[in-house]
CSV table of C-alpha atoms in Angstrom, one decimal:
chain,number,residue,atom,x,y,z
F,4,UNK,CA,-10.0,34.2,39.8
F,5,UNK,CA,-7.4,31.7,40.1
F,6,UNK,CA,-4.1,31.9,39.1
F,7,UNK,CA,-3.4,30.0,35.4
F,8,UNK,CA,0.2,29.0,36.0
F,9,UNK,CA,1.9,26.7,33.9
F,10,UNK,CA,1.6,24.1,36.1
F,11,UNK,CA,-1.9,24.2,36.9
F,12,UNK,CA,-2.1,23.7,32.8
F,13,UNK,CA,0.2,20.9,32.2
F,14,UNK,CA,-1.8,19.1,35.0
F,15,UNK,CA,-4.9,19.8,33.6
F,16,UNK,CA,-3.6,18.4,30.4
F,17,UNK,CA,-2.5,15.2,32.1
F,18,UNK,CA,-6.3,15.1,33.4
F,19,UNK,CA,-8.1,15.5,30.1
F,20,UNK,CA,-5.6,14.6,27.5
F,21,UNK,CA,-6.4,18.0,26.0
F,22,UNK,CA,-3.9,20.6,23.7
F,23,UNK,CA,-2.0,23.1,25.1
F,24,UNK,CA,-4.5,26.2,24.0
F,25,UNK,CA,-7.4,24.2,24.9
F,26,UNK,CA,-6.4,23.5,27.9
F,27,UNK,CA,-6.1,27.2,28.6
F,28,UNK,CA,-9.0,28.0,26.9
F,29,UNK,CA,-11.3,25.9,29.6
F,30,UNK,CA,-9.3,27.5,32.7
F,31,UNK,CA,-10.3,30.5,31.5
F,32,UNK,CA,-13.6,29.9,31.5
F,33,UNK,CA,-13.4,28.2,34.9
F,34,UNK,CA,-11.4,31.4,36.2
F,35,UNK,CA,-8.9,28.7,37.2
F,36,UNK,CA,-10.9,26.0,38.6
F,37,UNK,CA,-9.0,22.9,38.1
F,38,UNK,CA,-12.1,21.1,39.3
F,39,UNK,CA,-14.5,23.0,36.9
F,40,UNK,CA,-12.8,23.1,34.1
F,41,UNK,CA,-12.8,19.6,34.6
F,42,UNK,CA,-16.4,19.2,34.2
F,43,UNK,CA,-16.6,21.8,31.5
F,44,UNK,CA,-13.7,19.7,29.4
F,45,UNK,CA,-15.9,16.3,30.1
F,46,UNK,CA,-19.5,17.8,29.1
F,47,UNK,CA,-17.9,19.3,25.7
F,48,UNK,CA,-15.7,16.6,25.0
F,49,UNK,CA,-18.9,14.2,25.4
F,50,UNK,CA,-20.9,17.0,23.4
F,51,UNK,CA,-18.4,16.6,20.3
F,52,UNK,CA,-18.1,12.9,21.0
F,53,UNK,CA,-21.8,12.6,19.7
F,54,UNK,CA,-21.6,14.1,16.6
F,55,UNK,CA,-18.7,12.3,16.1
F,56,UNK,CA,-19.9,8.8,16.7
F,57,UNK,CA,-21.1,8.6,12.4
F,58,UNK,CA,-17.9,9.6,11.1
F,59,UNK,CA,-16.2,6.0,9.4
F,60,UNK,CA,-13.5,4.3,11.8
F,61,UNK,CA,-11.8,2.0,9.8
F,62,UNK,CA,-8.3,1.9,11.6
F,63,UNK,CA,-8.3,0.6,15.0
F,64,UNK,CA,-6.2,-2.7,16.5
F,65,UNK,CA,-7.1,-6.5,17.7
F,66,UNK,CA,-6.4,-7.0,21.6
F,67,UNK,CA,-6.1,-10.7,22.9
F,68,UNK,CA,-5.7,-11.9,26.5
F,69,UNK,CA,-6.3,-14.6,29.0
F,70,UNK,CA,-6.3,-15.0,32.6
F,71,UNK,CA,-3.3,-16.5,34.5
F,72,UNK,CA,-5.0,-19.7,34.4
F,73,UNK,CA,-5.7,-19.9,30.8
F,74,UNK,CA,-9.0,-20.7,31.1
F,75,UNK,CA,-10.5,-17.6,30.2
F,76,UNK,CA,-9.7,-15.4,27.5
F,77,UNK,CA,-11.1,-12.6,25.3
F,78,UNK,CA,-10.5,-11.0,22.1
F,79,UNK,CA,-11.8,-7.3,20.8
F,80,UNK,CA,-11.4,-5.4,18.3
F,81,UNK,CA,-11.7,-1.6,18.9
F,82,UNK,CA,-11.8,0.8,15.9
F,83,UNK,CA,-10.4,4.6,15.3
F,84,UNK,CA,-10.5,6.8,12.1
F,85,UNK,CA,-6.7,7.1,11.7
F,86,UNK,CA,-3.6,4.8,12.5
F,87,UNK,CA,-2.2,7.6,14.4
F,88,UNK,CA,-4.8,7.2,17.1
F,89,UNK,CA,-4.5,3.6,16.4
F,90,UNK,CA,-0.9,3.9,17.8
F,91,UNK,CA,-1.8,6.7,20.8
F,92,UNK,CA,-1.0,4.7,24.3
F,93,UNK,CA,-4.5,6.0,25.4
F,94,UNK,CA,-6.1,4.2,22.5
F,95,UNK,CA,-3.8,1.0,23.5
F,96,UNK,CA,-4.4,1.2,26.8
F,97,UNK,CA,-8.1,0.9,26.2
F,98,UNK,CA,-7.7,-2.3,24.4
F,99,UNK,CA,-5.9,-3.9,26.8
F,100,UNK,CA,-8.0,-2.8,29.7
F,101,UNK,CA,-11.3,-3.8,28.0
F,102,UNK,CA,-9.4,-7.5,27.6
F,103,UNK,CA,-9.3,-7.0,31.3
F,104,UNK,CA,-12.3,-5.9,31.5
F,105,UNK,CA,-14.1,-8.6,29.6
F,106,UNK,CA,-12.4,-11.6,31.7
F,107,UNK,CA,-12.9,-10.2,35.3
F,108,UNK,CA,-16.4,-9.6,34.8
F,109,UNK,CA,-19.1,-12.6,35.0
F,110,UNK,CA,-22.1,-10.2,34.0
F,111,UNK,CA,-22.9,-11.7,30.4
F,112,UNK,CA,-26.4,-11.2,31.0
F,113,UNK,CA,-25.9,-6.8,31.1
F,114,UNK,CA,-24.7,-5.4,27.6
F,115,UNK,CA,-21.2,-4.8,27.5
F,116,UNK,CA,-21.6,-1.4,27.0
F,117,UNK,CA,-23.8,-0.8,30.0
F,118,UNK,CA,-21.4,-2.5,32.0
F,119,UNK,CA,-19.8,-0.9,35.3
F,120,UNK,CA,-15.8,-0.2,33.8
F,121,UNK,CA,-14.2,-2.8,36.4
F,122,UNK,CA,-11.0,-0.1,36.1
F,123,UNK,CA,-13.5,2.4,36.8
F,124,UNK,CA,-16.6,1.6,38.2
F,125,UNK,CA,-17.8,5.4,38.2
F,126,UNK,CA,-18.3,5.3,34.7
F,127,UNK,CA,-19.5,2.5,32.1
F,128,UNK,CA,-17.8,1.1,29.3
F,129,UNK,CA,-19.6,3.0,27.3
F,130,UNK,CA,-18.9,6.4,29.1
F,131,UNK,CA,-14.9,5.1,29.1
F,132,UNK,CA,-15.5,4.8,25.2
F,133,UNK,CA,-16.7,8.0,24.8
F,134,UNK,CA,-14.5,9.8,27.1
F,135,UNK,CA,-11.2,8.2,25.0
F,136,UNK,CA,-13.3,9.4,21.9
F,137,UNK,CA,-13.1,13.2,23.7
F,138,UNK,CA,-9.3,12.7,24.5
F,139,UNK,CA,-8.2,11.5,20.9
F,140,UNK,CA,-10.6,13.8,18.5
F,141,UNK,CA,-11.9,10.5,16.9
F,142,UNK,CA,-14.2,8.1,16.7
F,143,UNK,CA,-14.4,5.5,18.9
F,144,UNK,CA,-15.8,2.4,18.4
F,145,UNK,CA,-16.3,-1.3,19.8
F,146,UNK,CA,-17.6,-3.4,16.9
F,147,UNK,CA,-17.4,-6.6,18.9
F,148,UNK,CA,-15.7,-8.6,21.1
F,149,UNK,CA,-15.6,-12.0,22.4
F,150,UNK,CA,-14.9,-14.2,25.6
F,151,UNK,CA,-14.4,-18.0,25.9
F,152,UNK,CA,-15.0,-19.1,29.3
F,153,UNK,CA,-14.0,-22.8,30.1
F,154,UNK,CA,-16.9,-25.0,31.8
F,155,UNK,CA,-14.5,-27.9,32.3
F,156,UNK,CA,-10.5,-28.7,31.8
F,157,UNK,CA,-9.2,-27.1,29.0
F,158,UNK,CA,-7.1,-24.3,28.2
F,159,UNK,CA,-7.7,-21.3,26.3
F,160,UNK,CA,-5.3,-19.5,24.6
F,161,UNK,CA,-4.6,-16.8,21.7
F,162,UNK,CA,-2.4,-15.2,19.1
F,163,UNK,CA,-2.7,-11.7,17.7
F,164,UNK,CA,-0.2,-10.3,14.8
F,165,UNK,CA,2.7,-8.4,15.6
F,166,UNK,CA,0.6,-5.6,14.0
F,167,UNK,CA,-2.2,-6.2,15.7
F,168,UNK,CA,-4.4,-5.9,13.1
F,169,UNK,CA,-5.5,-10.0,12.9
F,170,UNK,CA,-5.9,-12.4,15.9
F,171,UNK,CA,-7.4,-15.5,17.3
F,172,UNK,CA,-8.6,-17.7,20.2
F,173,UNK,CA,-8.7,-21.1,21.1
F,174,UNK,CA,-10.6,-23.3,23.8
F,175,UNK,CA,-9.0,-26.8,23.6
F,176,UNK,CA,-10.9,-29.5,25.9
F,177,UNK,CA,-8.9,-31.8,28.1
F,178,UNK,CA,-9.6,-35.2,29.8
F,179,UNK,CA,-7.9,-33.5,33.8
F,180,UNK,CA,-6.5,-30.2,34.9
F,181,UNK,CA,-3.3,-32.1,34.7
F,182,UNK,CA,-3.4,-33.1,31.1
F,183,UNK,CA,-4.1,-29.3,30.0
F,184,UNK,CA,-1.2,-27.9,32.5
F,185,UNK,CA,1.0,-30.0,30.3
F,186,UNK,CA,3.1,-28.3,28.3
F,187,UNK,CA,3.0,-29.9,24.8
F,188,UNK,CA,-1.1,-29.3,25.5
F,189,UNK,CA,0.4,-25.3,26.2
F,190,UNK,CA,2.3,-25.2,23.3
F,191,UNK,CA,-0.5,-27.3,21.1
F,192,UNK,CA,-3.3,-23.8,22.1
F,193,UNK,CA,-0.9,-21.5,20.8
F,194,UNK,CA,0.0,-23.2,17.6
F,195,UNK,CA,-3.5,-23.6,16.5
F,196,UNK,CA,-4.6,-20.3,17.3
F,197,UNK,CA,-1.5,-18.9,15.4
F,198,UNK,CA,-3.0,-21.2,13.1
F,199,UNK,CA,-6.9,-19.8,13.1
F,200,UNK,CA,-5.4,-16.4,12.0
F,201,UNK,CA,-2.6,-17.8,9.4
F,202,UNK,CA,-5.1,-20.2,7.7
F,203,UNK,CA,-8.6,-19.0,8.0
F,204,UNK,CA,-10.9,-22.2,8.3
F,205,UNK,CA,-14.6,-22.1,8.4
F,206,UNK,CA,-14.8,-24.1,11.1
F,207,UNK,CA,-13.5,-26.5,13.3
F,208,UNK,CA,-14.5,-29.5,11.2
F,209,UNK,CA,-16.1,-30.3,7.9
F,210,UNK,CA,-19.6,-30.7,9.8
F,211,UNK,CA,-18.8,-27.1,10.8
F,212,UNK,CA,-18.8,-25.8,7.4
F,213,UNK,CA,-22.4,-23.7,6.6
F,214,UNK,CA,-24.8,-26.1,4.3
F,215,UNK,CA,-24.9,-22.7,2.3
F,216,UNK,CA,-21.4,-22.7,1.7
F,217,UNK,CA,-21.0,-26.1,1.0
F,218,UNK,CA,-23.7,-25.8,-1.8
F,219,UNK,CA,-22.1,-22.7,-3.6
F,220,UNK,CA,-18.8,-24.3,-3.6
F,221,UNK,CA,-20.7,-27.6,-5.7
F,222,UNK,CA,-22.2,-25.0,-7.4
F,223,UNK,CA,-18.7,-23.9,-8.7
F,224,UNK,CA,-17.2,-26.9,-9.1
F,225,UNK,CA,-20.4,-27.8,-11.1
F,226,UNK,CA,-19.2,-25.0,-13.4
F,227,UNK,CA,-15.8,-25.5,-13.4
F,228,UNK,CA,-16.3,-29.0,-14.8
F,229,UNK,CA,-19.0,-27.4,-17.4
F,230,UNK,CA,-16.4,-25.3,-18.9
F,231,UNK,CA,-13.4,-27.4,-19.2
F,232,UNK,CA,-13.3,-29.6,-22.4
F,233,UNK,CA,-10.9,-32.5,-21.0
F,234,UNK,CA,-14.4,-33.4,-19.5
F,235,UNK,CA,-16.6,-33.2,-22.5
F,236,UNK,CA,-15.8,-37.3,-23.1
F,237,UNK,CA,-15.8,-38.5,-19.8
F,238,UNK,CA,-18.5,-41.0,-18.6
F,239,UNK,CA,-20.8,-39.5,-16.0
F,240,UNK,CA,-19.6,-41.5,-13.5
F,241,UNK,CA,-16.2,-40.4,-14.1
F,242,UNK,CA,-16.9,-37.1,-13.8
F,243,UNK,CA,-19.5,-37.5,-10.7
F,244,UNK,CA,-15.9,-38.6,-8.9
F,245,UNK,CA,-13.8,-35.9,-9.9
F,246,UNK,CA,-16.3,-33.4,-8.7
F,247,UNK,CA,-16.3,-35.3,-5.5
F,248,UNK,CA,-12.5,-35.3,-5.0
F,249,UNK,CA,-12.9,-31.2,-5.7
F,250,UNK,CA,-15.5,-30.8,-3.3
F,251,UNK,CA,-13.2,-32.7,-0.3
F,252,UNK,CA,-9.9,-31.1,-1.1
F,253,UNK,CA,-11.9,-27.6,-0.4
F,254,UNK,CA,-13.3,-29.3,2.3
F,255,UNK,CA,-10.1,-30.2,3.5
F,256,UNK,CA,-8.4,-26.7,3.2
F,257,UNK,CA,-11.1,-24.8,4.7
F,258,UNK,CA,-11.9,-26.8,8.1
F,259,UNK,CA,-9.3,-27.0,11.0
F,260,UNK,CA,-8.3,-30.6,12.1
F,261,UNK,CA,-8.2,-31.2,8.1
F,262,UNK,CA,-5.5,-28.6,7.4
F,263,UNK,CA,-1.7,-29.5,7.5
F,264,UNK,CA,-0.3,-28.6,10.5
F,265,UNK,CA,1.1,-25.2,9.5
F,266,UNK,CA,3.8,-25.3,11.8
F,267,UNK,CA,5.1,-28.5,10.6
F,268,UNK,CA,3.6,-30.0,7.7
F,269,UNK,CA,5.6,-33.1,8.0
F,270,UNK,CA,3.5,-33.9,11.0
F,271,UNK,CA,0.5,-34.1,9.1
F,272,UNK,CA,-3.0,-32.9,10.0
F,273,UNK,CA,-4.0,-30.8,12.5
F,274,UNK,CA,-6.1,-33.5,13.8
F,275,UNK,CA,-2.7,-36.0,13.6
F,276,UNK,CA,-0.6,-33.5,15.7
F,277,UNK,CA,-3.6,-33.1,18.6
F,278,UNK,CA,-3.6,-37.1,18.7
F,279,UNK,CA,-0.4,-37.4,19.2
F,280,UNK,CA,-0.3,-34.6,22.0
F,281,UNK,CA,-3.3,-36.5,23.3
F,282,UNK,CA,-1.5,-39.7,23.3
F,283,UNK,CA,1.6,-38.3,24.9
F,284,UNK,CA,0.0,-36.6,27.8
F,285,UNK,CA,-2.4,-39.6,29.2
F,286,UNK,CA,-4.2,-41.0,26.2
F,287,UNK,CA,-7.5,-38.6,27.0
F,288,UNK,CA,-8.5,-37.2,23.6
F,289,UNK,CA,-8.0,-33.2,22.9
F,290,UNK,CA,-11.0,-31.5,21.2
F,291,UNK,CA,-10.9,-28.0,19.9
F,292,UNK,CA,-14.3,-27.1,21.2
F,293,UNK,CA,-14.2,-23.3,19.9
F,294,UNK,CA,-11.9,-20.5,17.7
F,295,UNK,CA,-12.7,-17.5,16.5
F,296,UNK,CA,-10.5,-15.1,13.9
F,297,UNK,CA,-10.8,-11.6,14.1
F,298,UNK,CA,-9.8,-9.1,11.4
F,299,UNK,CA,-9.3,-5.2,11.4
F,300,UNK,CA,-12.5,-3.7,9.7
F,301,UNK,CA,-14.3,-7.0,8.9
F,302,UNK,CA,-17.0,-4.9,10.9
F,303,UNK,CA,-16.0,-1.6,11.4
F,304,UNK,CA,-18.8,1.6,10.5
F,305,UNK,CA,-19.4,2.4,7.0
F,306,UNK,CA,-17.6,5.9,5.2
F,307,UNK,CA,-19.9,9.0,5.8
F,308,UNK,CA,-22.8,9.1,3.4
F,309,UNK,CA,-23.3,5.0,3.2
F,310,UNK,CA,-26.6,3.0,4.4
């Protein structure tokens, strides 16, 4: 059997991730066969991985990213049990790497987690996944992610809290290359996908809003007006417009280009302040063609014992 020295431990533990007495434990059983005990740590940690993969992971972070272009760019949320892990450079690493990950590749047809790793193509993403769930004693889990992919000129572009527990992304269309290089059009994709995660719109534009939604909010109103008595007197018609004027200033908070422009409300709309960058890099109209808002836990798995 091979000597267990110290340092033949502390490099196993930079290998696996493992504890001290763990560590030990394994080279013991692999009388000090760094390349056993390697396989042993991977088949156990992959064992416990399993029966961890039910347990609720609630904590986690949002990673955003695009490519040095700007015209792709990615957003995922990847979920823990505990904001200690959250924290673990391992656990950030992975983020940031599946950001990679999701941008390099141009496979959308193969399910993510089937995927070759691109920083590791001996393994999938799923096996990456499971191997950080060995390393960290927690659940590890990808809920979701998301990649924007530009089919003409444009820019995409993203913010994610300092806490990294909200984000966004934005896809703005351009009329050239040139116009979207610009860089009010540069700063313009970063305010409105600061934007996205401050303000929370349904969509892009009132005709983005759900017909669902748009029906329980009359609903509302409809009882709102019901229940106030300042309405009781009021002609029908009266009333009808009221409603009306409810229904459009919820429409207006709750779509995009309708919202004041949050970084300066005294430049009016969000659709205002993309006209005017549009009118002051060529004239060729700006269109938000996609966002997307991410929250921590908006999909994470459900505590032990729920269905």
């Amino acid at each position: 059997m091979a000597e267990i020295t110290a340092k033949v431990v502390n490099e196993f533990r930079q290998i696996t991730g493992l504890g001290l007495m763990e560590c030990k434990k394994l080279l013991q059983e692999a009388e000090g066969d760094l390349k056993k005990a390697t396989v042993l740590a991977k088949e156990r940690g992959l064992k416990n991985a399993e029966k961890r993969s039910g347990r609720a992971a609630k904590a986690g972070r949002i990673e955003v990213g695009f490519n040095d272009d700007n015209t792709a760019g990615a957003i995922v949320e990847l979920n823990c049990e505990t904001d200690f892990v959250a924290r673990n450079d391992a656990f950030r690493a992975m983020a940031s790497d599946l950001i990679k990950h999701l941008i390099s590749t141009s496979d959308a047809a193969a399910e993510l987690l089937a995927q070759k790793f691109i920083l590791n193509p001996a393994q999938t993403v799923k096996e990456a996944l499971m191997e950080l769930n060995a390393r960290t004693g927690e659940n590890v889990a990808l809920p979701r992610t998301d990649k924007f992919q530009l089919t003409g000129p444009g820019r995409v572009d993203s913010y994610v809290h300092h806490d990294n527990k909200s984000g966004a992304m934005v896809e703005l269309g351009c009329g050239s290359k040139e116009q979207a290089a610009t860089e009010e059009v540069k700063q313009l994709a970063k305010d409105l996908a600061l934007q996205v995660v401050a303000s929370n719109p349904l969509a892009i534009d009132r005709d983005g809003i759900p017909a669902s939604l748009v029906e329980e909010q009359r609903q509302i109103i409809a009882k709102l007006m019901e229940n106030d008595p300042a309405n009781a007197k009021k002609p029908e018609q009266i009333r009808q417009k009221i409603a009306e004027g409810m229904l459009n200033k919820w429409f207006a908070e709750n779509n995009l280009i309708d919202q004041p422009f949050a970084k300066d409300t005294a430049m009016g709309t969000v659709a205002d302040v993309i006209r005017k960058v549009a009118s002051a890099t060529g004239g060729t109209p700006i269109k938000v063609n996609r966002i997307t808002r991410y929250v921590l836990g908006e999909t994470s798995s459900p505590e032990a014992g729920e269905e």
